[in-house]
Coordinates of C-alpha atoms in Angstrom, one line a residue:
X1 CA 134.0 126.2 94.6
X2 CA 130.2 126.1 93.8
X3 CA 128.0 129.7 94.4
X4 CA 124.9 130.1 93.7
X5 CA 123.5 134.0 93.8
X6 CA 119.9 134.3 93.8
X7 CA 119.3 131.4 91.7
X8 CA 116.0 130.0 90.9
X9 CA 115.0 127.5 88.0
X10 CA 111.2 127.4 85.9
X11 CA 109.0 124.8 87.4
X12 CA 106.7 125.0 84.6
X13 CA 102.9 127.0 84.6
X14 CA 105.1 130.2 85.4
X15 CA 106.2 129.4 89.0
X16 CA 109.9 129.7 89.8
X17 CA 111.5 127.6 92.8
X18 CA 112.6 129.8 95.5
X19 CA 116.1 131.6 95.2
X20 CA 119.1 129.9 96.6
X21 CA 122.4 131.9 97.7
X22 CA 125.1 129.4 99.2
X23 CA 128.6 128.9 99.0
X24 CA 130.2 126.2 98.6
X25 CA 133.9 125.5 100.5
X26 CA 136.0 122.8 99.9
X27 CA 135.6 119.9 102.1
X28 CA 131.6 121.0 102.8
X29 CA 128.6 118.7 102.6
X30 CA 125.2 121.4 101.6
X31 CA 121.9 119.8 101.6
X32 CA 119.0 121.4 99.7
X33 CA 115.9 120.2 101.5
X34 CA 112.4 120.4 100.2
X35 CA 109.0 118.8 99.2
X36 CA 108.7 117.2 95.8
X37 CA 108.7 119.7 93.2
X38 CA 110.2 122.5 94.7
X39 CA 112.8 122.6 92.1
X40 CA 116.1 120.4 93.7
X41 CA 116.5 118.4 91.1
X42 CA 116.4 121.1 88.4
X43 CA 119.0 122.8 90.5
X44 CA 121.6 119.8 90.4
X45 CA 120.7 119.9 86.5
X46 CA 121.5 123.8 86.2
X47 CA 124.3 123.4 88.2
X48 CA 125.6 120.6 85.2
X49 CA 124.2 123.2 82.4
X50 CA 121.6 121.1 81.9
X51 CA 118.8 123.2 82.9
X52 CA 118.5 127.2 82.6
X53 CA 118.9 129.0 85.3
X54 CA 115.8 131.2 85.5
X55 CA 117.0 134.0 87.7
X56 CA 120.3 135.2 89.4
X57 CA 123.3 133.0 88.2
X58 CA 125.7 129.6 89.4
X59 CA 129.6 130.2 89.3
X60 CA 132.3 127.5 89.7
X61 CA 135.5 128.6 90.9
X62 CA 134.5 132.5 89.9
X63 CA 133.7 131.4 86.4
X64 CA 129.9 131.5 85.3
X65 CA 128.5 128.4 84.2
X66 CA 126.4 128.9 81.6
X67 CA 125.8 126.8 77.8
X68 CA 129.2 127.5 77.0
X69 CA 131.0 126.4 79.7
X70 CA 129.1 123.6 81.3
X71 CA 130.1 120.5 79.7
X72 CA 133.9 121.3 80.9
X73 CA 132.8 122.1 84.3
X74 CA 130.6 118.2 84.3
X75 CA 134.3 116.8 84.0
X76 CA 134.8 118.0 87.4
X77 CA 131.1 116.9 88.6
X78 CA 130.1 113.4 89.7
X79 CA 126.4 113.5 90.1
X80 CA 124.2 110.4 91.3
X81 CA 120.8 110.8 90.3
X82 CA 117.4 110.2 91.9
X83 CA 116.5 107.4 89.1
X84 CA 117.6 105.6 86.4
X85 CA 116.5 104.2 82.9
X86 CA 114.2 101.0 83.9
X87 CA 116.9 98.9 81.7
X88 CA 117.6 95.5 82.0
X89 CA 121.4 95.1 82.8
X90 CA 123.4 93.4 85.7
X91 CA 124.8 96.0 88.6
X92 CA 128.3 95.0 87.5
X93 CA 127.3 96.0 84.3
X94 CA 125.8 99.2 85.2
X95 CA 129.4 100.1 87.3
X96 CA 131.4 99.1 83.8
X97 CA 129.1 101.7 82.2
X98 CA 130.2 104.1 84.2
X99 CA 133.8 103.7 84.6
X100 CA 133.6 103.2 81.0
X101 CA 132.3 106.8 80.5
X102 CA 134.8 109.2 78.4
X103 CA 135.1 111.4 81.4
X104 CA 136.5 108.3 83.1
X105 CA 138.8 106.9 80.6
X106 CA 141.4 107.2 83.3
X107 CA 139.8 105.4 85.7
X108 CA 140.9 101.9 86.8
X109 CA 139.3 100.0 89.2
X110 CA 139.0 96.1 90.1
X111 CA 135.8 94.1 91.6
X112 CA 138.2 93.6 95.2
X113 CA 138.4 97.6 95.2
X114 CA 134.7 97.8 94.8
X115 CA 133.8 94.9 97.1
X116 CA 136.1 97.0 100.0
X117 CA 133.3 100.4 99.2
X118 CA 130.6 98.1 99.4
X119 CA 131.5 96.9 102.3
X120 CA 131.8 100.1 103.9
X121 CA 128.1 100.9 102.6
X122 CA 126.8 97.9 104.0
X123 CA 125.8 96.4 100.4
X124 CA 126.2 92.6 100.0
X125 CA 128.6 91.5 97.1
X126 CA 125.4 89.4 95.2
X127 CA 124.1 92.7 94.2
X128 CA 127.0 92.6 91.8
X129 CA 125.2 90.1 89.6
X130 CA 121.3 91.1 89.9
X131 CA 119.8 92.8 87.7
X132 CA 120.2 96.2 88.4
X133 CA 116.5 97.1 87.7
X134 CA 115.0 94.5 90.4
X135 CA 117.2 96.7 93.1
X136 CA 115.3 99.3 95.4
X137 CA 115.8 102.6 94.2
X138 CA 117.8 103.2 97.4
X139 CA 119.7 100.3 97.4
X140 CA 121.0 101.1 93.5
X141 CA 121.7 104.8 94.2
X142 CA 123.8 103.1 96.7
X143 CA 125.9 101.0 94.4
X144 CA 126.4 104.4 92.3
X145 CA 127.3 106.1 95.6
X146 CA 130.1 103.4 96.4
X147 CA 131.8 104.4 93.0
X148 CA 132.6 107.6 93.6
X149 CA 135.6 107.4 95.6
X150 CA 137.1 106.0 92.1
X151 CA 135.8 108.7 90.0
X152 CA 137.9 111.5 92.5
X153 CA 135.6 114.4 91.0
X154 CA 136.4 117.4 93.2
X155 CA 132.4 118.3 93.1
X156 CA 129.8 115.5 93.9
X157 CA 126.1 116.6 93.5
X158 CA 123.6 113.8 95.1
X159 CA 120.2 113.8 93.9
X160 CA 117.9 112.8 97.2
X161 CA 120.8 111.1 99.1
X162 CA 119.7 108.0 101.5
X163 CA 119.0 109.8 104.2
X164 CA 121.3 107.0 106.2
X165 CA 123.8 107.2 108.9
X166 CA 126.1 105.2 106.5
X167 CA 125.7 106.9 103.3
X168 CA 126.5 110.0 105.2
X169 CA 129.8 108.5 106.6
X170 CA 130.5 107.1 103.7
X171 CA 130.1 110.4 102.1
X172 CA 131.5 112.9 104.7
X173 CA 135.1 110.6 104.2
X174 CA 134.9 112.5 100.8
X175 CA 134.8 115.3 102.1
X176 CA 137.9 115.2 104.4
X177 CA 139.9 115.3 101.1
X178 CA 138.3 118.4 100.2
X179 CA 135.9 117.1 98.1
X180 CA 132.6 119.8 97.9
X181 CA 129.3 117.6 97.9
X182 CA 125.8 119.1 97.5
X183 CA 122.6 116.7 98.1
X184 CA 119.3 116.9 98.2
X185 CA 116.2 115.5 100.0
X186 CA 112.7 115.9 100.9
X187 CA 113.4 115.0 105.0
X188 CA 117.0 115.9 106.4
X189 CA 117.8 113.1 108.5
X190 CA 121.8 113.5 108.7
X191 CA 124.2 116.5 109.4
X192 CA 125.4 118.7 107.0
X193 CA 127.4 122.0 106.6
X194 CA 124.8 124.5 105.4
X195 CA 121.4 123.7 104.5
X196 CA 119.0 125.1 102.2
X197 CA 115.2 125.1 102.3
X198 CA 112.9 125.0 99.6

């Protein structure tokens, strides 16, 4: 369980974004919802310790995240971000690359398995051998988006979430296992639990 008390993060030139209180239950879907650089990204990142927390503080199941503590509590994060590295690599490389991540040594997956998410997110199988930086920004976040049912990370945090009706069912099947997601965007466009404004 994810609570934030009070907590706001530097935007640089002194300003602070505005303070967010929220818990998080299991099986929730929380959007944080504002105009670009009002501070949602930095609050995913301070939720993974990779940002200070500027005022009030984050706790995950009643423990206080902090430099400490943060890289165990990323083990139990799956986090999608806004963009990625402009590298040249093909989208079935890029999904290796994750599954291939430490934190996923467990993992096992096969290309049928994936094709069946995909499918569900309305992507089409060739996307599996383009090059993953010719892809629409949304259209690659999607891809990431279809590998988290693998990953089974009891937190997923969603860094402006394609504000689709399909992403959203895709995404609120996670959360009928319990699984806690917290997204943000700049335009709400699909339900969620509790939502935030920036």
């Amino acid at each position: 369980m994810l609570e934030f008390k009070n907590v706001s993060v530097a935007l640089g030139q002194g300003r602070r974004s505005l303070p967010v209180s929220v818990v998080m239950e299991s099986g929730e879907m929380v959007c944080i919802c504002g105009p670009q650089g009002s501070g949602k990204t930095r609050l995913l990142r301070a939720v993974m310790g990779l940002e200070p927390v500027a005022d009030g503080y984050l706790t995950f199941d009643g423990e206080l995240v902090g430099v400490g503590s943060a890289s165990y509590f990323r083990r139990l994060i799956a986090y999608v971000p806004q963009h990625l590295p402009d590298q040249p690599m093909l989208v079935s490389e890029l999904c290796r690359s994750v599954l291939d991540l430490r934190a996923n040594a467990s993992i096992h997956y096969d290309k049928p398995a994936l094709m069946d998410q995909w499918q569900l997110l309305g992507l089409d199988a060739s996307l599996y051998d383009c090059q993953a930086n010719e892809l629409a920004p949304e259209t690659l976040q999607t891809v990431l988006i279809s590998l988290l049912p693998f990953l089974k990370r009891p937190v997923i945090l969603l860094d402006d979430m394609p504000q689709t009706h399909t992403v959203y069912e895709f995404v609120r099947r996670l959360t009928s296992d319990g699984v806690e997601v917290l997204y943000t965007c700049e335009h709400q466009a699909v339900p969620c639990d509790k939502l935030i404004k920036l």
